[in-house]
């Protein structure tokens, strides 16, 4: 079983903005779309699930893990691709992934080499493995971000507004990659683009002003709004 259950999650920032209002969602294995306009609360929800910020109330369970309390356990099985992520421009793709694999606890250097090479192949960057990250295009950086997020075989992958700034071909490639990953992992795709959700996701929720206003199957749900 692989399932994320969010119950009555609320968050008000210190400036008084209520970003999440009693959010409840059950997210199964596969590609899940979180659709909502800018400012809806998507990033707040993603950061909370990724254990990067606290909620005021409510709970999140990932399989048997209490996400808001067992942060270290969550981090071991989570891959997070934030909306904006910087890369070190003067480090090669291969070296960077090797560092991250070390941080994720893969101590044996031969094992790391195998993991890194397999991931570079998976995201179609193997031929660019020796290139510095500063030379990568937007699409290449996104695919590198996915490789980074996949180290350690996560059970849950969060991608926040992933295709902003990608050209159509790059977007397609990125989408195909996500679909493949979604076959045996929970993938949450946070976006304001309706087509991304209808094309890719098997279930979805719509979030607006911090509230989940609908959840279900993308085709029936989007047709009804
Ligand atoms: P908290 O309630 O989590 O303590 P803060 O108001 O202290 O939140 O802000 C945390 C961080 O988020 C700060 O670095 C702040 O600059 C940034 N931040 C503040 N307002 C916004 C906003 N409207 N959107 C995005 N980030 C913001
Ligand atoms: P989305 O990802 O859907 O654009 P966010 O979660 O970033 O939405 O923002 C939801 C609301 O919370 C917005 O009104 C935003 O300005 C506010 N907000 C986000 N982060 C912070 C923060 N750290 N401090 C204060 N307000 C924030």
mmCIF file of C-alpha atoms and ligand atoms in Angstrom:
data_model
loop_
_atom_site.group_PDB
_atom_site.id
_atom_site.type_symbol
_atom_site.label_atom_id
_atom_site.label_comp_id
_atom_site.label_asym_id
_atom_site.label_seq_id
_atom_site.Cartn_x
_atom_site.Cartn_y
_atom_site.Cartn_z
ATOM 1 C CA UNK A 1 0.000 0.000 0.000
ATOM 2 C CA UNK A 2 1.195 3.489 -0.759
ATOM 3 C CA UNK A 3 -1.111 6.309 0.247
ATOM 4 C CA UNK A 4 -0.946 9.848 1.593
ATOM 5 C CA UNK A 5 -3.830 10.981 3.792
ATOM 6 C CA UNK A 6 -4.170 14.649 4.735
ATOM 7 C CA UNK A 7 -6.769 15.497 7.384
ATOM 8 C CA UNK A 8 -8.073 18.930 8.387
ATOM 9 C CA UNK A 9 -4.796 20.717 7.717
ATOM 10 C CA UNK A 10 -4.750 24.449 8.482
ATOM 11 C CA UNK A 11 -2.050 27.113 8.311
ATOM 12 C CA UNK A 12 -2.135 30.857 8.953
ATOM 13 C CA UNK A 13 1.100 32.787 8.355
ATOM 14 C CA UNK A 14 2.338 35.384 10.815
ATOM 15 C CA UNK A 15 1.107 38.137 8.457
ATOM 16 C CA UNK A 16 -2.459 36.851 8.939
ATOM 17 C CA UNK A 17 -2.827 35.122 5.552
ATOM 18 C CA UNK A 18 -4.794 31.909 6.006
ATOM 19 C CA UNK A 19 -3.074 29.765 3.380
ATOM 20 C CA UNK A 20 -4.695 26.401 4.224
ATOM 21 C CA UNK A 21 -8.214 25.986 5.597
ATOM 22 C CA UNK A 22 -9.128 22.530 6.860
ATOM 23 C CA UNK A 23 -7.609 20.722 3.899
ATOM 24 C CA UNK A 24 -8.472 17.007 3.690
ATOM 25 C CA UNK A 25 -7.265 14.828 0.817
ATOM 26 C CA UNK A 26 -6.551 11.176 0.153
ATOM 27 C CA UNK A 27 -3.829 10.718 -2.433
ATOM 28 C CA UNK A 28 -3.286 7.248 -3.890
ATOM 29 C CA UNK A 29 -0.329 5.844 -5.809
ATOM 30 C CA UNK A 30 -0.036 7.309 -9.306
ATOM 31 C CA UNK A 31 -0.079 10.845 -10.618
ATOM 32 C CA UNK A 32 -2.146 13.231 -8.535
ATOM 33 C CA UNK A 33 -2.800 16.771 -9.750
ATOM 34 C CA UNK A 34 -3.214 19.658 -7.339
ATOM 35 C CA UNK A 35 -4.763 22.386 -9.462
ATOM 36 C CA UNK A 36 -5.281 25.967 -8.370
ATOM 37 C CA UNK A 37 -4.564 29.585 -9.295
ATOM 38 C CA UNK A 38 -1.579 31.527 -7.972
ATOM 39 C CA UNK A 39 -1.916 32.147 -4.265
ATOM 40 C CA UNK A 40 -4.334 29.215 -3.770
ATOM 41 C CA UNK A 41 -2.094 27.536 -1.194
ATOM 42 C CA UNK A 42 -0.437 24.864 -3.345
ATOM 43 C CA UNK A 43 3.149 25.616 -2.308
ATOM 44 C CA UNK A 44 2.116 25.952 1.320
ATOM 45 C CA UNK A 45 0.593 22.478 1.160
ATOM 46 C CA UNK A 46 3.589 21.003 -0.710
ATOM 47 C CA UNK A 47 6.099 22.514 1.723
ATOM 48 C CA UNK A 48 4.098 21.164 4.662
ATOM 49 C CA UNK A 49 4.001 17.647 3.204
ATOM 50 C CA UNK A 50 7.744 17.931 2.473
ATOM 51 C CA UNK A 51 8.312 18.719 6.208
ATOM 52 C CA UNK A 52 9.735 22.148 5.357
ATOM 53 C CA UNK A 53 7.140 24.102 7.284
ATOM 54 C CA UNK A 54 4.791 23.559 10.204
ATOM 55 C CA UNK A 55 1.013 23.378 10.090
ATOM 56 C CA UNK A 56 -1.140 24.936 12.817
ATOM 57 C CA UNK A 57 -3.479 21.946 13.058
ATOM 58 C CA UNK A 58 -4.437 18.759 11.297
ATOM 59 C CA UNK A 59 -2.472 15.659 10.368
ATOM 60 C CA UNK A 60 -0.717 14.011 7.438
ATOM 61 C CA UNK A 61 -0.089 10.287 7.214
ATOM 62 C CA UNK A 62 2.148 8.610 4.628
ATOM 63 C CA UNK A 63 1.503 4.887 4.932
ATOM 64 C CA UNK A 64 2.288 4.318 8.632
ATOM 65 C CA UNK A 65 4.297 7.531 9.095
ATOM 66 C CA UNK A 66 2.940 10.550 10.968
ATOM 67 C CA UNK A 67 4.417 13.162 8.600
ATOM 68 C CA UNK A 68 4.184 16.208 10.883
ATOM 69 C CA UNK A 69 5.994 14.407 13.714
ATOM 70 C CA UNK A 70 8.307 11.842 12.072
ATOM 71 C CA UNK A 71 10.143 14.306 9.835
ATOM 72 C CA UNK A 72 13.339 12.292 9.525
ATOM 73 C CA UNK A 73 11.386 9.214 8.437
ATOM 74 C CA UNK A 74 9.539 11.242 5.810
ATOM 75 C CA UNK A 75 12.720 12.764 4.405
ATOM 76 C CA UNK A 76 14.147 9.303 3.776
ATOM 77 C CA UNK A 77 11.286 8.383 1.434
ATOM 78 C CA UNK A 78 10.519 11.758 -0.102
ATOM 79 C CA UNK A 79 11.655 13.361 -3.333
ATOM 80 C CA UNK A 80 10.887 17.065 -3.565
ATOM 81 C CA UNK A 81 11.311 19.268 -6.607
ATOM 82 C CA UNK A 82 10.511 22.816 -5.516
ATOM 83 C CA UNK A 83 9.182 25.478 -7.842
ATOM 84 C CA UNK A 84 12.451 27.342 -7.893
ATOM 85 C CA UNK A 85 15.583 25.410 -7.297
ATOM 86 C CA UNK A 86 19.074 26.667 -7.799
ATOM 87 C CA UNK A 87 21.905 24.588 -9.199
ATOM 88 C CA UNK A 88 25.593 25.043 -8.524
ATOM 89 C CA UNK A 89 26.729 26.225 -11.976
ATOM 90 C CA UNK A 90 30.331 25.004 -11.756
ATOM 91 C CA UNK A 91 29.600 21.415 -10.740
ATOM 92 C CA UNK A 92 28.963 18.597 -13.204
ATOM 93 C CA UNK A 93 25.657 16.724 -13.175
ATOM 94 C CA UNK A 94 27.439 13.523 -12.233
ATOM 95 C CA UNK A 95 29.383 15.047 -9.338
ATOM 96 C CA UNK A 96 26.306 16.784 -7.928
ATOM 97 C CA UNK A 97 24.216 13.603 -7.967
ATOM 98 C CA UNK A 98 27.087 11.732 -6.342
ATOM 99 C CA UNK A 99 27.154 14.320 -3.518
ATOM 100 C CA UNK A 100 23.414 14.027 -2.994
ATOM 101 C CA UNK A 101 23.590 10.238 -2.975
ATOM 102 C CA UNK A 102 26.249 10.523 -0.272
ATOM 103 C CA UNK A 103 24.001 12.833 1.736
ATOM 104 C CA UNK A 104 21.154 10.362 1.340
ATOM 105 C CA UNK A 105 23.334 7.733 2.966
ATOM 106 C CA UNK A 106 24.675 5.653 0.072
ATOM 107 C CA UNK A 107 28.176 5.112 1.472
ATOM 108 C CA UNK A 108 29.635 2.730 -1.064
ATOM 109 C CA UNK A 109 31.128 4.671 -3.990
ATOM 110 C CA UNK A 110 30.556 1.881 -6.528
ATOM 111 C CA UNK A 111 26.928 1.675 -5.515
ATOM 112 C CA UNK A 112 26.636 5.475 -5.834
ATOM 113 C CA UNK A 113 28.164 5.338 -9.306
ATOM 114 C CA UNK A 114 25.599 2.751 -10.360
ATOM 115 C CA UNK A 115 22.682 4.708 -8.911
ATOM 116 C CA UNK A 116 23.847 7.983 -10.475
ATOM 117 C CA UNK A 117 24.434 6.479 -13.915
ATOM 118 C CA UNK A 118 21.052 4.750 -13.934
ATOM 119 C CA UNK A 119 19.316 7.998 -12.984
ATOM 120 C CA UNK A 120 21.181 10.034 -15.591
ATOM 121 C CA UNK A 121 20.055 7.516 -18.190
ATOM 122 C CA UNK A 122 16.488 7.570 -16.924
ATOM 123 C CA UNK A 123 16.220 11.355 -17.316
ATOM 124 C CA UNK A 124 18.128 11.343 -20.602
ATOM 125 C CA UNK A 125 21.109 13.313 -19.381
ATOM 126 C CA UNK A 126 23.738 10.578 -19.474
ATOM 127 C CA UNK A 127 25.566 12.129 -22.419
ATOM 128 C CA UNK A 128 25.757 15.419 -20.514
ATOM 129 C CA UNK A 129 26.951 13.893 -17.246
ATOM 130 C CA UNK A 130 30.348 15.646 -17.332
ATOM 131 C CA UNK A 131 28.864 19.046 -18.235
ATOM 132 C CA UNK A 132 28.556 21.749 -15.616
ATOM 133 C CA UNK A 133 25.004 22.428 -14.454
ATOM 134 C CA UNK A 134 25.367 26.096 -15.406
ATOM 135 C CA UNK A 135 25.342 25.076 -19.084
ATOM 136 C CA UNK A 136 21.990 23.229 -18.837
ATOM 137 C CA UNK A 137 18.789 24.521 -20.485
ATOM 138 C CA UNK A 138 15.597 24.945 -18.447
ATOM 139 C CA UNK A 139 14.315 21.531 -19.510
ATOM 140 C CA UNK A 140 17.604 19.861 -18.709
ATOM 141 C CA UNK A 141 17.633 21.475 -15.271
ATOM 142 C CA UNK A 142 14.116 20.201 -14.593
ATOM 143 C CA UNK A 143 15.079 16.691 -15.607
ATOM 144 C CA UNK A 144 18.201 16.972 -13.479
ATOM 145 C CA UNK A 145 15.909 18.038 -10.598
ATOM 146 C CA UNK A 146 13.880 14.872 -11.084
ATOM 147 C CA UNK A 147 17.027 12.737 -11.049
ATOM 148 C CA UNK A 148 18.017 14.481 -7.819
ATOM 149 C CA UNK A 149 14.554 13.873 -6.342
ATOM 150 C CA UNK A 150 14.655 10.184 -7.320
ATOM 151 C CA UNK A 151 17.830 9.305 -5.423
ATOM 152 C CA UNK A 152 17.046 6.784 -2.715
ATOM 153 C CA UNK A 153 13.871 5.382 -4.358
ATOM 154 C CA UNK A 154 11.316 7.725 -2.784
ATOM 155 C CA UNK A 155 7.756 6.534 -2.125
ATOM 156 C CA UNK A 156 6.445 10.054 -2.579
ATOM 157 C CA UNK A 157 7.528 12.656 -5.098
ATOM 158 C CA UNK A 158 6.373 16.246 -5.017
ATOM 159 C CA UNK A 159 6.786 18.496 -8.039
ATOM 160 C CA UNK A 160 5.743 22.105 -7.630
ATOM 161 C CA UNK A 161 4.822 23.992 -10.863
ATOM 162 C CA UNK A 162 7.395 22.027 -12.837
ATOM 163 C CA UNK A 163 6.914 23.181 -16.421
ATOM 164 C CA UNK A 164 7.076 26.961 -16.045
ATOM 165 C CA UNK A 165 9.547 28.247 -18.613
ATOM 166 C CA UNK A 166 9.862 25.011 -20.603
ATOM 167 C CA UNK A 167 9.263 24.874 -24.348
ATOM 168 C CA UNK A 168 6.636 22.385 -25.628
ATOM 169 C CA UNK A 169 9.152 19.664 -26.522
ATOM 170 C CA UNK A 170 10.852 19.920 -23.144
ATOM 171 C CA UNK A 171 7.476 19.861 -21.420
ATOM 172 C CA UNK A 172 6.503 16.692 -23.255
ATOM 173 C CA UNK A 173 9.697 14.953 -22.311
ATOM 174 C CA UNK A 174 9.279 16.006 -18.704
ATOM 175 C CA UNK A 175 5.658 14.778 -18.670
ATOM 176 C CA UNK A 176 6.582 11.385 -20.079
ATOM 177 C CA UNK A 177 9.202 11.021 -17.397
ATOM 178 C CA UNK A 178 6.707 11.867 -14.645
ATOM 179 C CA UNK A 179 4.145 9.407 -16.003
ATOM 180 C CA UNK A 180 6.723 6.653 -15.933
ATOM 181 C CA UNK A 181 7.642 7.459 -12.333
ATOM 182 C CA UNK A 182 3.949 7.575 -11.375
ATOM 183 C CA UNK A 183 3.574 3.891 -12.217
ATOM 184 C CA UNK A 184 4.883 2.809 -8.819
ATOM 185 C CA UNK A 185 5.158 5.966 -6.713
ATOM 186 C CA UNK A 186 2.859 8.686 -5.399
ATOM 187 C CA UNK A 187 3.579 11.724 -7.544
ATOM 188 C CA UNK A 188 1.942 15.016 -6.621
ATOM 189 C CA UNK A 189 1.988 17.558 -9.407
ATOM 190 C CA UNK A 190 1.111 21.060 -8.278
ATOM 191 C CA UNK A 191 0.133 23.355 -11.141
ATOM 192 C CA UNK A 192 -2.219 26.056 -12.410
ATOM 193 C CA UNK A 193 -2.336 24.471 -15.887
ATOM 194 C CA UNK A 194 -5.543 22.470 -16.404
ATOM 195 C CA UNK A 195 -4.164 20.475 -19.366
ATOM 196 C CA UNK A 196 -1.204 19.225 -17.341
ATOM 197 C CA UNK A 197 -3.629 17.629 -14.936
ATOM 198 C CA UNK A 198 -6.112 16.255 -17.487
ATOM 199 C CA UNK A 199 -3.302 14.849 -19.658
ATOM 200 C CA UNK A 200 -1.230 13.292 -16.915
ATOM 201 C CA UNK A 201 -3.114 12.634 -13.718
ATOM 202 C CA UNK A 202 -5.404 9.804 -12.666
ATOM 203 C CA UNK A 203 -6.852 11.774 -9.760
ATOM 204 C CA UNK A 204 -6.884 15.399 -8.718
ATOM 205 C CA UNK A 205 -8.079 18.119 -6.383
ATOM 206 C CA UNK A 206 -8.871 21.755 -7.007
ATOM 207 C CA UNK A 207 -7.648 24.197 -4.366
ATOM 208 C CA UNK A 208 -8.804 27.785 -4.157
ATOM 209 C CA UNK A 209 -8.060 30.365 -1.444
ATOM 210 C CA UNK A 210 -6.709 27.646 0.826
ATOM 211 C CA UNK A 211 -9.706 25.361 0.478
ATOM 212 C CA UNK A 212 -10.155 22.113 -1.426
ATOM 213 C CA UNK A 213 -13.237 22.832 -3.510
ATOM 214 C CA UNK A 214 -13.399 19.539 -5.434
ATOM 215 C CA UNK A 215 -11.571 16.237 -5.779
ATOM 216 C CA UNK A 216 -11.929 13.210 -8.044
ATOM 217 C CA UNK A 217 -11.260 12.069 -11.586
ATOM 218 C CA UNK A 218 -9.724 14.801 -13.806
ATOM 219 C CA UNK A 219 -11.959 14.213 -16.812
ATOM 220 C CA UNK A 220 -15.269 14.298 -14.954
ATOM 221 C CA UNK A 221 -14.138 17.032 -12.572
ATOM 222 C CA UNK A 222 -12.772 19.473 -15.138
ATOM 223 C CA UNK A 223 -15.811 18.934 -17.360
ATOM 224 C CA UNK A 224 -18.065 19.942 -14.466
ATOM 225 C CA UNK A 225 -16.393 23.287 -13.608
HETATM 226 P P1 LIG B 1 5.744 31.955 9.330
HETATM 227 O O1 LIG B 1 4.309 32.153 9.692
HETATM 228 O O2 LIG B 1 5.956 30.582 8.735
HETATM 229 O O3 LIG B 1 6.698 32.286 10.417
HETATM 230 P P2 LIG B 1 6.764 34.342 7.991
HETATM 231 O O4 LIG B 1 5.740 35.408 7.759
HETATM 232 O O5 LIG B 1 7.715 34.511 9.108
HETATM 233 O O6 LIG B 1 6.018 32.921 8.074
HETATM 234 O O7 LIG B 1 7.585 34.208 6.640
HETATM 235 C C1 LIG B 1 8.470 33.141 6.376
HETATM 236 C C2 LIG B 1 9.235 33.427 5.098
HETATM 237 O O8 LIG B 1 8.357 33.531 3.953
HETATM 238 C C3 LIG B 1 9.980 34.725 5.152
HETATM 239 O O9 LIG B 1 11.269 34.507 4.595
HETATM 240 C C4 LIG B 1 9.185 35.675 4.289
HETATM 241 O O10 LIG B 1 10.022 36.597 3.620
HETATM 242 C C5 LIG B 1 8.535 34.765 3.271
HETATM 243 N N1 LIG B 1 7.219 35.340 2.843
HETATM 244 C C6 LIG B 1 6.525 36.258 3.517
HETATM 245 N N2 LIG B 1 5.397 36.592 2.855
HETATM 246 C C7 LIG B 1 5.367 35.827 1.761
HETATM 247 C C8 LIG B 1 4.429 35.675 0.696
HETATM 248 N N3 LIG B 1 3.311 36.392 0.606
HETATM 249 N N4 LIG B 1 4.690 34.767 -0.249
HETATM 250 C C9 LIG B 1 5.825 34.043 -0.196
HETATM 251 N N5 LIG B 1 6.745 34.136 0.787
HETATM 252 C C10 LIG B 1 6.525 35.027 1.733
HETATM 253 P P1 LIG B 2 0.350 28.906 -4.507
HETATM 254 O O1 LIG B 2 1.488 27.962 -4.407
HETATM 255 O O2 LIG B 2 -0.937 28.240 -4.848
HETATM 256 O O3 LIG B 2 0.636 30.073 -5.398
HETATM 257 P P2 LIG B 2 1.061 29.731 -1.797
HETATM 258 O O4 LIG B 2 0.965 28.581 -0.883
HETATM 259 O O5 LIG B 2 2.403 30.143 -2.271
HETATM 260 O O6 LIG B 2 0.085 29.510 -3.041
HETATM 261 O O7 LIG B 2 0.401 31.004 -1.106
HETATM 262 C C1 LIG B 2 -0.865 30.976 -0.472
HETATM 263 C C2 LIG B 2 -1.071 32.314 0.229
HETATM 264 O O8 LIG B 2 -0.172 32.416 1.329
HETATM 265 C C3 LIG B 2 -0.790 33.512 -0.650
HETATM 266 O O9 LIG B 2 -1.688 34.532 -0.253
HETATM 267 C C4 LIG B 2 0.645 33.869 -0.314
HETATM 268 O O10 LIG B 2 0.900 35.221 -0.522
HETATM 269 C C5 LIG B 2 0.705 33.524 1.164
HETATM 270 N N1 LIG B 2 2.043 33.062 1.602
HETATM 271 C C6 LIG B 2 2.769 32.060 1.083
HETATM 272 N N2 LIG B 2 3.890 31.854 1.775
HETATM 273 C C7 LIG B 2 3.862 32.766 2.764
HETATM 274 C C8 LIG B 2 4.749 33.069 3.837
HETATM 275 N N3 LIG B 2 5.868 32.377 4.046
HETATM 276 N N4 LIG B 2 4.406 34.069 4.675
HETATM 277 C C9 LIG B 2 3.288 34.741 4.473
HETATM 278 N N5 LIG B 2 2.387 34.520 3.505
HETATM 279 C C10 LIG B 2 2.680 33.537 2.660
#
